[in-house]
XYZ file of C-alpha atoms in Angstrom:
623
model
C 78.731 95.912 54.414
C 77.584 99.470 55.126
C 77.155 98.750 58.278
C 80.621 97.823 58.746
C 82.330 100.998 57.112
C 79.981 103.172 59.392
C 81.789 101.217 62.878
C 85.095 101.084 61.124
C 84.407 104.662 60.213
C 83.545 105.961 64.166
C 86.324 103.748 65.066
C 88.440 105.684 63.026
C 87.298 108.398 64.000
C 87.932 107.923 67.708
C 90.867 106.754 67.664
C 92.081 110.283 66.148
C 90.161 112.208 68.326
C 91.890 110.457 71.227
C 95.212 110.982 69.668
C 94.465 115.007 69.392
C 93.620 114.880 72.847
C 96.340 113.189 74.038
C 98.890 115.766 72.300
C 96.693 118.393 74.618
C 96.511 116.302 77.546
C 98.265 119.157 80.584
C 99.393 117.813 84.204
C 100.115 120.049 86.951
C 103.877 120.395 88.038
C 103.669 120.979 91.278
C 106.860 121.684 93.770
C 107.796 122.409 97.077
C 106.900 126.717 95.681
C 103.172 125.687 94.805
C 102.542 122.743 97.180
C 100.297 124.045 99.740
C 98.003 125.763 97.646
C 97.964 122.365 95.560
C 97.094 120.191 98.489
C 94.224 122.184 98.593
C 93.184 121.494 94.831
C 93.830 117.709 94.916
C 91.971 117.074 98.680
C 88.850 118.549 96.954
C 89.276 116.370 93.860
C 89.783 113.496 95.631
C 87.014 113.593 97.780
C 84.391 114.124 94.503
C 86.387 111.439 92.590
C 85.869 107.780 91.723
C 88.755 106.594 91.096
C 92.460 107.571 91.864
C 95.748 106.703 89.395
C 98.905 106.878 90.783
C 102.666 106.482 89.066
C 105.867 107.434 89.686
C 109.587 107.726 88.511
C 112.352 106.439 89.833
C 116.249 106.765 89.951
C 116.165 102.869 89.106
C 114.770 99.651 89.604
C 116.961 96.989 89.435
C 120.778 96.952 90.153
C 121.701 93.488 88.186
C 119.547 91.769 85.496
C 119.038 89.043 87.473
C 117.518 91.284 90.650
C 114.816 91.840 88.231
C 111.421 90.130 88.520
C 112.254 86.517 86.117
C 109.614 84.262 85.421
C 110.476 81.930 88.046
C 110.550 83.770 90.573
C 107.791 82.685 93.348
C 105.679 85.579 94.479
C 107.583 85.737 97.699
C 111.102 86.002 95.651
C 109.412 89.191 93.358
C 108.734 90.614 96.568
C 111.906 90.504 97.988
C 113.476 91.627 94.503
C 111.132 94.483 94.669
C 112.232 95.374 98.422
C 115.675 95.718 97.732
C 115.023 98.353 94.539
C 112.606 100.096 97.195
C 115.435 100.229 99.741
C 117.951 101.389 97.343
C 116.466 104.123 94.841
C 114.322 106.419 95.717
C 111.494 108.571 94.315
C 111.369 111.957 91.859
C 108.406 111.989 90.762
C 104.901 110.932 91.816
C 101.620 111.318 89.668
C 98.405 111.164 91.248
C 94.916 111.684 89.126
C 91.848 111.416 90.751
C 89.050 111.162 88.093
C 85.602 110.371 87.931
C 83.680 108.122 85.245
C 80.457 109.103 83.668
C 79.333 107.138 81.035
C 82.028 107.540 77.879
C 83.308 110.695 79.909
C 86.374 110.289 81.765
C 86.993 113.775 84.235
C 90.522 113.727 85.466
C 92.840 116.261 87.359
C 96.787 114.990 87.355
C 98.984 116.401 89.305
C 102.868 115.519 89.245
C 104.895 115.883 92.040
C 108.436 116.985 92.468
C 110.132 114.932 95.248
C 113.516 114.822 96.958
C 114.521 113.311 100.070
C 115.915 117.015 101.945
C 117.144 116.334 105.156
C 114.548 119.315 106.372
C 115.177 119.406 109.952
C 119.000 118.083 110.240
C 117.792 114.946 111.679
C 119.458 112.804 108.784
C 116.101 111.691 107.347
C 114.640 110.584 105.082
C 117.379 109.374 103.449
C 121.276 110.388 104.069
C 122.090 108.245 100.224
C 120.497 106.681 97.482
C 121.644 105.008 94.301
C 120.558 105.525 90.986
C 120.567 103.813 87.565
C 121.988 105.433 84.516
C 119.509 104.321 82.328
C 117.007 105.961 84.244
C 118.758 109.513 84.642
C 119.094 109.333 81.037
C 115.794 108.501 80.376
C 114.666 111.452 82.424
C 117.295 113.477 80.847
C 115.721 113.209 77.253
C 112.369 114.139 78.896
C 114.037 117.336 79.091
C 113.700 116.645 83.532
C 115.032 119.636 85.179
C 117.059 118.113 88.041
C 118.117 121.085 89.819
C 114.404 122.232 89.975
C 114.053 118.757 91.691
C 116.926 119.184 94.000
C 116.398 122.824 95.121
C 112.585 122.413 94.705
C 111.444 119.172 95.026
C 109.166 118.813 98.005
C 110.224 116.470 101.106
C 108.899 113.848 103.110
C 109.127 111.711 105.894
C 107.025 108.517 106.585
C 104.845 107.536 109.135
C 107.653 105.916 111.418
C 110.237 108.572 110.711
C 107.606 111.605 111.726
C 107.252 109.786 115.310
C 111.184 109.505 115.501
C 111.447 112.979 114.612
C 109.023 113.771 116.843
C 111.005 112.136 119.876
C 114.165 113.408 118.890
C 113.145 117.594 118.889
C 111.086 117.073 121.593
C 108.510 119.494 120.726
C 105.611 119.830 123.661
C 102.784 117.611 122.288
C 99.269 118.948 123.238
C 97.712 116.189 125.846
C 94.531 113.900 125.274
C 93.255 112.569 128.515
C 91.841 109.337 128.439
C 90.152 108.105 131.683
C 91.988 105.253 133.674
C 90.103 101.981 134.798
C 93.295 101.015 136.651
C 93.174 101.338 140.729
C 95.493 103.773 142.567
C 98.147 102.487 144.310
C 99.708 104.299 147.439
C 102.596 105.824 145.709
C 99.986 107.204 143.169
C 97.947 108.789 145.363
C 100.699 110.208 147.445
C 102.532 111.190 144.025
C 98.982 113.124 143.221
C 98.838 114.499 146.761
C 102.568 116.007 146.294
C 101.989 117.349 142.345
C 98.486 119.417 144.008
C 100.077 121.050 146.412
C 102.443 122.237 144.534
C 100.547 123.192 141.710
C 98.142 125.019 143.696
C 100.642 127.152 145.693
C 101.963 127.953 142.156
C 98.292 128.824 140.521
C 97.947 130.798 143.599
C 100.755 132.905 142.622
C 99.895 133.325 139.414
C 96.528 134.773 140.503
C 98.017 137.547 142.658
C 98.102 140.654 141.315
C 102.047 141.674 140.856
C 102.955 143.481 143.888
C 105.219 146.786 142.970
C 107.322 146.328 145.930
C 108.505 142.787 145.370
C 112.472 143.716 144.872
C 114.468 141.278 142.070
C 115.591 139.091 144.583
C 112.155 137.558 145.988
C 111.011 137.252 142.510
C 113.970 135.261 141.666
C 113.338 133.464 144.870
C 109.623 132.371 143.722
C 110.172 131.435 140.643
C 113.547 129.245 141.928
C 110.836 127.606 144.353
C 107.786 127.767 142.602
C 109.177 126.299 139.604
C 107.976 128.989 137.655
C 108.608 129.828 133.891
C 107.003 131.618 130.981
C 105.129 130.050 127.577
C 105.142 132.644 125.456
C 103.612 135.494 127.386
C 101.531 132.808 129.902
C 102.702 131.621 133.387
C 103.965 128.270 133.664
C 105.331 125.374 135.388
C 106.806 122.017 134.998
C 106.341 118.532 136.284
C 108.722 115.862 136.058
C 107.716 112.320 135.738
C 109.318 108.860 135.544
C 106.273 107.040 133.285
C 103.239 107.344 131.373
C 101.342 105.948 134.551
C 102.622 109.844 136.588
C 101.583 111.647 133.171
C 98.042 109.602 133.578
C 97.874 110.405 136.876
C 98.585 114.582 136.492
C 96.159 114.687 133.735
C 93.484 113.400 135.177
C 94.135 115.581 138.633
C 94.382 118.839 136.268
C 91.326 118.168 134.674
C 89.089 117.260 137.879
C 90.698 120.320 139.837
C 91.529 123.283 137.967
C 89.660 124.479 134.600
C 91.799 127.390 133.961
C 95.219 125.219 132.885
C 96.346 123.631 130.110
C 99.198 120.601 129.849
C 101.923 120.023 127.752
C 103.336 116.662 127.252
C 107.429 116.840 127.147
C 109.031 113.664 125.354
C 112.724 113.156 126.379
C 114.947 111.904 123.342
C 114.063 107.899 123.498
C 110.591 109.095 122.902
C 108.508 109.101 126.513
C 107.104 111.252 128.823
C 109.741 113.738 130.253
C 107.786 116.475 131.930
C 104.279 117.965 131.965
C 104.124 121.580 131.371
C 101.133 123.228 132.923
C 100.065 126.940 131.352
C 98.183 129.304 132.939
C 95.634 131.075 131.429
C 93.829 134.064 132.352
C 90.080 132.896 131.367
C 88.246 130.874 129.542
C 88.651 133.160 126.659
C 92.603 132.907 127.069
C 92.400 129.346 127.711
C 90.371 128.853 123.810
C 92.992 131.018 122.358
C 95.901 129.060 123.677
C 94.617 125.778 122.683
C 93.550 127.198 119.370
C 97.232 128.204 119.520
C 98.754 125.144 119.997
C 96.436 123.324 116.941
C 97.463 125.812 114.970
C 101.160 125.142 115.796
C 100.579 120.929 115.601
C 98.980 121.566 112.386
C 102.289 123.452 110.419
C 104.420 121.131 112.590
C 103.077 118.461 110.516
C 102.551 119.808 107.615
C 106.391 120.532 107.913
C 107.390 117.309 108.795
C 105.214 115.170 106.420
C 105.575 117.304 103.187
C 104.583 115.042 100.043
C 103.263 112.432 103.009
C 100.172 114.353 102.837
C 99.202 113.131 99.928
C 99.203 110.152 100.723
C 97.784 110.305 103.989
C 94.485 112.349 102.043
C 94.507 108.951 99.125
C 94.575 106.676 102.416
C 91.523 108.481 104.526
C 89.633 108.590 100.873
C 89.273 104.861 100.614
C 88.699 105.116 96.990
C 90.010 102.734 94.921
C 93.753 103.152 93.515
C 94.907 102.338 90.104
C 98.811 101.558 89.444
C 100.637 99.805 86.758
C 103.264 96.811 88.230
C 101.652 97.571 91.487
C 104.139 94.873 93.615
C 106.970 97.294 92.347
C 104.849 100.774 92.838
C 103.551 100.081 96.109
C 106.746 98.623 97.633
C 108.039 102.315 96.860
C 105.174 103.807 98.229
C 105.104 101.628 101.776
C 109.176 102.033 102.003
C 109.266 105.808 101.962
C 105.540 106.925 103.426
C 104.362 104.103 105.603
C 106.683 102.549 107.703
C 110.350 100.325 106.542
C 109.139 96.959 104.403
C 108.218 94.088 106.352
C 110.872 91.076 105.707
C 107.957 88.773 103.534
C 105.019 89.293 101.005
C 102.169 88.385 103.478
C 103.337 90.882 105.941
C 103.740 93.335 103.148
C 100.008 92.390 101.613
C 98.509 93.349 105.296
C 100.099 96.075 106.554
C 99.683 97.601 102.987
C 95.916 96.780 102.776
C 95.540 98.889 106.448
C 96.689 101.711 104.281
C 94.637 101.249 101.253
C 92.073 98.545 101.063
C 91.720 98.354 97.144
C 94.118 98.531 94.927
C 93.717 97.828 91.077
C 96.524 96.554 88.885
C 95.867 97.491 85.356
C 98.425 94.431 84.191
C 96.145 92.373 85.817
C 93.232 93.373 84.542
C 95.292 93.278 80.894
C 95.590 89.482 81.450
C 91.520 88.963 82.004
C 90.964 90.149 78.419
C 92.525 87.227 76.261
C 95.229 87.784 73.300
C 95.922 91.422 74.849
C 97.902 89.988 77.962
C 100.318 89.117 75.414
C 100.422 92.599 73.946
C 104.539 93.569 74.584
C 103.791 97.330 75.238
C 100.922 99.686 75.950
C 100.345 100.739 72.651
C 99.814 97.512 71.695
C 97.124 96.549 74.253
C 95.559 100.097 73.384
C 95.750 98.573 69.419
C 94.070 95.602 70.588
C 91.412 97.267 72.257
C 90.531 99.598 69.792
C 90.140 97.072 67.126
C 88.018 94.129 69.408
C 85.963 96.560 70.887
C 84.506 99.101 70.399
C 84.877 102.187 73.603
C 84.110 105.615 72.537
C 85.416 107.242 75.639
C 85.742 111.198 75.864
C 88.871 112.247 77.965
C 88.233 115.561 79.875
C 91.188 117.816 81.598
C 89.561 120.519 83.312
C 91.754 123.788 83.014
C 94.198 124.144 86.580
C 95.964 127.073 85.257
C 98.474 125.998 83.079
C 99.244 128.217 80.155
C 99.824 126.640 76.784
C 103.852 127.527 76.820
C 104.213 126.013 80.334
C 102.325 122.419 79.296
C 104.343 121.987 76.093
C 107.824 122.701 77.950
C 106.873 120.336 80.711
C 105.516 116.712 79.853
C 106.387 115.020 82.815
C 103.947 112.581 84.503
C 101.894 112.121 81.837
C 101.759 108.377 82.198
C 99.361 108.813 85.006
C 97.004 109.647 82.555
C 97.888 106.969 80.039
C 97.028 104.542 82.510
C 93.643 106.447 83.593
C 92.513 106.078 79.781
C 93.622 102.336 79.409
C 91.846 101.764 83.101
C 88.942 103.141 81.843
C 88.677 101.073 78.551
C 89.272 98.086 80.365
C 86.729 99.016 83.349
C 83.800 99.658 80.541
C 84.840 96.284 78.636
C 85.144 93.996 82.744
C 82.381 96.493 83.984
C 84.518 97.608 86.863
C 82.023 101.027 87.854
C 82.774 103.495 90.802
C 79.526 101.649 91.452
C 80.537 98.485 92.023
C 83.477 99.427 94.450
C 81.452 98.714 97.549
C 78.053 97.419 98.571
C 75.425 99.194 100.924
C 77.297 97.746 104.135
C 80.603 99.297 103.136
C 82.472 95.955 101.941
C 84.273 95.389 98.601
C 81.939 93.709 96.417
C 83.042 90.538 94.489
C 83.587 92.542 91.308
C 86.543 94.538 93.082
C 87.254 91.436 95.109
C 88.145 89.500 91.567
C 90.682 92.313 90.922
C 91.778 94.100 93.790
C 94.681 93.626 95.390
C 96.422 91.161 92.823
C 100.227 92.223 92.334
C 101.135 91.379 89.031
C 103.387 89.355 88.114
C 102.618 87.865 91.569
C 99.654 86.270 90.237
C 98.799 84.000 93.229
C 96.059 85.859 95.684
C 96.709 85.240 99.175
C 93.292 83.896 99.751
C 94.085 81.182 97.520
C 95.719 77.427 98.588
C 99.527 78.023 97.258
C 100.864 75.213 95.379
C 104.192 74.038 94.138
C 103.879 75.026 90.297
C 105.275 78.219 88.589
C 105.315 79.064 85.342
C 108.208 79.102 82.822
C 108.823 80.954 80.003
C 108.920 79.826 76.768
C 106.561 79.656 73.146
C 104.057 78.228 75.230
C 102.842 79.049 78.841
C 103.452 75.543 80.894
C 103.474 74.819 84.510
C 106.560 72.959 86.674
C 107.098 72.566 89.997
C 110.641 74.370 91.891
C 111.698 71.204 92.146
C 112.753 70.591 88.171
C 114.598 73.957 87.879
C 118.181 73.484 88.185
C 120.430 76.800 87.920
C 124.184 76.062 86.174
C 127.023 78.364 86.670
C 130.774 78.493 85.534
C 130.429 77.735 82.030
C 132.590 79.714 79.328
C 131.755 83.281 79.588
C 129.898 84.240 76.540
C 128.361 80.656 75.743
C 124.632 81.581 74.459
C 121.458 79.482 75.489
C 120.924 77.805 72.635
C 125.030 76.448 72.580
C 124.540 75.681 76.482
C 121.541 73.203 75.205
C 123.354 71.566 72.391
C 126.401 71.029 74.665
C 124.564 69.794 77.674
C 122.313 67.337 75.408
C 124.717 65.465 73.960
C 126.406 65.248 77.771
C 124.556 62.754 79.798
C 121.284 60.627 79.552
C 119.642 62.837 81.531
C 119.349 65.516 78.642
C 117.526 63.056 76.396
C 114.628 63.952 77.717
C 112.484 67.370 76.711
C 114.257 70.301 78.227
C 114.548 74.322 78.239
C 117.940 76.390 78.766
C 117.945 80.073 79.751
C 119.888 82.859 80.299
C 119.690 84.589 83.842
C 122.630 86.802 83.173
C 126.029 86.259 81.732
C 126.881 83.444 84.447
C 123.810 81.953 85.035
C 121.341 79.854 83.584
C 118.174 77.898 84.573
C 117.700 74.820 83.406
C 113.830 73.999 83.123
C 112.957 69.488 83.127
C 109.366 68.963 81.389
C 109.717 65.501 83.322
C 109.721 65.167 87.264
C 112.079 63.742 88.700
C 115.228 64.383 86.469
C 116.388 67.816 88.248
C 117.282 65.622 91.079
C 119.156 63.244 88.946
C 121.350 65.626 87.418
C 122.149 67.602 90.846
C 123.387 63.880 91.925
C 125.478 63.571 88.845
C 127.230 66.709 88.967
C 128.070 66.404 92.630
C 129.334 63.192 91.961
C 131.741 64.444 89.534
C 130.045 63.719 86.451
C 131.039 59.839 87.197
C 129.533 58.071 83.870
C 129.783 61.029 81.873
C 133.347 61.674 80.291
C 131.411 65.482 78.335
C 129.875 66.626 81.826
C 133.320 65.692 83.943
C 134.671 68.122 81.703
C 132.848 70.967 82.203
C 132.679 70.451 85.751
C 136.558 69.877 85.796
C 136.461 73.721 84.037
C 134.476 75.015 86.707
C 130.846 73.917 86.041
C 128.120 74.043 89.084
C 124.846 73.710 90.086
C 122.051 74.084 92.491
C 118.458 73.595 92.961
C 115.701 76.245 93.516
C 116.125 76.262 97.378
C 119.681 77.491 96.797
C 118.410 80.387 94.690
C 115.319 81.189 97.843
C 118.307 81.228 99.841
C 119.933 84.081 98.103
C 116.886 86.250 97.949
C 116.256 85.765 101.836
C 119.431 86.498 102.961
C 119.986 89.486 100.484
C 123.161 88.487 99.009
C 122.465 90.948 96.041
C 126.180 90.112 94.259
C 126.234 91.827 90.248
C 126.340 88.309 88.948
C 124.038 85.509 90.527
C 126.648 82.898 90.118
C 128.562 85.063 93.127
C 125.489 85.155 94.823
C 125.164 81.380 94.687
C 128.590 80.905 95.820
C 128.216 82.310 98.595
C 124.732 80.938 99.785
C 126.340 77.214 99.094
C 129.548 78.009 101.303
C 130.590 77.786 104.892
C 130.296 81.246 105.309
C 126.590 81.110 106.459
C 124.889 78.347 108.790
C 123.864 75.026 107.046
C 120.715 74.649 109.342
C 118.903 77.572 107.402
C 118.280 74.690 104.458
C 116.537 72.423 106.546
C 114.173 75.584 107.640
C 113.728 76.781 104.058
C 112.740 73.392 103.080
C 109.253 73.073 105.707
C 108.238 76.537 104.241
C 105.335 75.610 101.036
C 106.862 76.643 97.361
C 104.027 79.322 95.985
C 102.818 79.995 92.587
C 105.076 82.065 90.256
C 103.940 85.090 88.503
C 102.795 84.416 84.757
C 105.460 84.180 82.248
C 103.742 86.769 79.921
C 105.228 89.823 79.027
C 104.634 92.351 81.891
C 103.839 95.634 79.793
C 106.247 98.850 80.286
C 105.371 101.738 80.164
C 109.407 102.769 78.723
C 107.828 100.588 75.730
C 106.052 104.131 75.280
């Protein structure tokens, strides 16, 4: 008995010294004033971490109810559901929090980061629009979010893709990297080569001779007009057109065998290839350093420039260390659409080009639903409640001091559920023994600890390692499996007709209702209609297209406007994107003429995969 009160007592305990040090918990705002100096900071931290968090906020996530991620959506529908809210809002905020795990000692160092999408070098990118979500502004709103800081402040980005465009479309001269040729010269090359020396020797020779006092205006006008000559900067030089990157090959190589003392240029034209070499002169070897130290130097703030807030993420992707997110199928289809490249059109394209990015990824709702009762926890507090009282995790959270005065931390509170999920991560890692240790063997691999967990997008719970099958799982009291095929969706019932009404009406309308059955709401005009018994989905899609013939309750709701469809109707609205406010629209218009019939008969070879699990996914607004 003793014994008890003493763990109940260090329990307590704990659980109030974690509550005072949440109250003191500090992140770093940082904006586009203190960014530079912060990228600094945060490449050292993450390079001595263990672990990374990440989180963001958003001007919105879904645009209708039923765009959200539903319990019966397949993992390939959540993805596309997840796309479209990546396409459409965009980003304000982004948390990251590298931290390291000793024992009960977590060490972290959040930073939040003020983004906007600033159309920095009038190119129209990244983003000319976006939409947002009231519910979201006014979310941020009572945070006390200062949106003109974000608007005036907030740092800019571009993505992978859009720095290359941008790239192509200024034109900027892009230092040259010769790579030897194992293709054989052809005639034109060589006399192409033959040409492109001569002339560039005549020119170097030029260069060489010491200015002669006599030459009048006119003959120096006359050599340069021949010579091709111009100036970069204060140095001599010339340039060479060319048709392909097979001529820009070619000159390379025939600078660098021939003449030590000049440097290329590589011009792009507007479509993004080779427009012109640009050969500098340099004085000596000395010069010749200092130029190409120059030109570095000018590559470097180019990009820095052009990839603002992308450098952040380009530092978490050369790390390699593990990431930690929360809903990581909605996080990370943010994260690809705005700083990797535009999302591919399906999951398994998404899954790959994501994982060249960052191998491991760790979703902490996933690792919620490894630890029994607690994946049915409704909120984060909750699942912390859980924890606390099943186990026992004395775990000291550390915030190492980045210069934040005491005024500054308790006026701004944003991203602070970075570190929210950095504590529950670390509970859960000590209870699963997920260690920075265990993140990769002696050959570099993921072991199978991180294997089990990594890269598993809740509520897609289906790994894409595993055989996909036709069952999903449905909501209701109980967590039961049923295949696509026994989900019927209804539409055009009276507006305002609960689930529970819908049920009553539709059992006492045909035969096919006597059997065990579940009715929910999608939206106002929607619902799904779930068949515990195979088979009878198809028999009521036969009735209702028949009229209702046999059935004097179901003729009249059909005669009043009532419809239905099968699951490969509802695939057929996600894939083509016919995002309408109401799904009943949507399904309209997938089921009319509008749009060609053969796309069925297609949908229909491609395999049905495993839903996410109908437990609650945890929020963090439920904070």
């Amino acid at each position: 008995m003793m014994h008890r009160l003493l763990q109940l007592q260090r329990r307590f305990l704990s659980s109030s010294k974690n509550a005072q040090k949440e109250q003191q918990w500090s992140v770093k705002q940082v904006t586009k004033s203190n960014f530079l100096e912060s990228l600094e900071e945060i490449q050292k931290h993450i390079h001595d971490c263990h672990f990374i968090t990440v989180s963001s906020q958003k001007t919105g996530g879904f645009s209708a109810p039923w765009r959200r991620v539903l319990p019966f959506d397949t993992p390939d529908m959540a993805y596309l559901k997840a796309k479209d809210a990546a396409e459409r809002f965009q980003l304000f905020q982004f948390a990251v929090c590298p931290f390291t795990i000793e024992s009960s000692k977590v060490v972290a160092y959040p930073y939040n980061f003020h983004l906007f999408p600033r159309d920095e070098l009038n190119i129209g990118m990244p983003s000319y629009s976006f939409s947002c979500q009231t519910s979201y502004l006014m979310s941020m709103a009572r945070e006390d979010f200062d949106f003109n800081a974000c608007i005036y402040d907030g740092i800019s980005y571009l993505s992978r893709v859009q720095e290359s465009t941008a790239k192509d479309r200024i034109g900027n001269p892009i230092s040259s990297h010769l790579v030897k040729s194992s293709s054989t010269s052809s005639v034109a090359d060589v006399v192409f080569v033959e040409r492109i020396k001569a002339r560039v020797r005549h020119w170097r020779n030029a260069c060489k001779e010491p200015n002669k006092g006599t030459d009048e205006l006119l003959v120096k006008s006359l050599r340069k007009l021949i010579l091709g000559g111009e100036l970069y900067g204060s140095r001599p030089c010339m340039s060479i057109d060319v048709c392909n990157a097979r001529q820009v090959q070619l000159v390379l190589e025939m600078l660098s065998e021939i003449f030590d003392d000049l440097v290329p240029l590589i011009i792009p034209d507007k479509s993004g290839g080779p427009k012109a070499v640009r050969v500098v002169f340099t004085s000596s070897p000395e010069d010749k350093n200092l130029l190409e130290k120059e030109l570095e130097n000018i590559e470097e703030e180019w990009n820095k420039q052009v990839r603002g807030f992308r450098e952040v993420i380009d530092v978490l992707s050369a790390s390699q260390k593990p990431i930690i997110a929360f809903d990581c199928l909605n996080e990370f289809t943010f994260v690809h659409s705005k700083f990797i490249a535009p999302l591919p059109s399906n999951l398994n394209e998404f899954m790959c080009s994501l994982r060249l990015v960052f191998p491991c990824i760790l979703d902490v709702n996933n690792l919620l639903k490894e630890i029994g009762p607690v994946s049915r926890a409704k909120n984060l507090p909750a699942a912390m409640s859980y924890l606390k009282r099943q186990f026992f995790v004395p775990l000291d959270m550390e915030i190492p001091h980045q210069g934040i005065s005491a005024e500054e931390n308790e006026r701004k509170k944003h991203g602070h559920n970075v570190l929210r999920i950095t504590h529950l991560f670390a509970k859960l890692g000590s209870i699963l023994k997920i260690t920075h240790g265990s993140c990769k063997t002696m050959n570099g691999d993921i072991d199978k600890v991180m294997e089990d967990h990594g890269n598993i997008f809740y509520p897609c719970c289906s790994s894409l390692k595993e055989p996909i099958d036709r069952d999903i799982l449905v909501f209701t009291n109980k967590t039961r499996k049923v295949s696509t095929e026994d989900l019927v969706f209804l539409w055009g019932f009276r507006v305002g007709m609960t689930a529970g009404v819908l049920k009553k009406i539709l059992y006492a309308s045909h035969d096919v209702f006597s059997e065990d059955f579940e009715v929910k709401l999608v939206d106002k005009s929607c619902a799904v209609v779930v068949f515990w018994t195979p088979g009878l989905a198809e028999v009521l899609l036969k009735v209702i297209s028949s009229g209702g013939v046999g059935s004097s309750a179901l003729m009249d709701m059909i005669s009043e406007g009532l419809k239905a469809a099968g699951y490969e109707a509802y695939k057929r609205v996600c894939r083509m994107r016919l995002w309408e406010l109401h799904l009943a629209d949507s399904l309209d218009k997938a089921l009319s003429d509008e749009y060609p019939r053969d796309w069925v008969a297609n949908a229909r070879s491609e395999p049905l995969g495993i839903c996410w699990n109908n437990e609650f996914i945890i929020k963090l607004d439920d904070l």
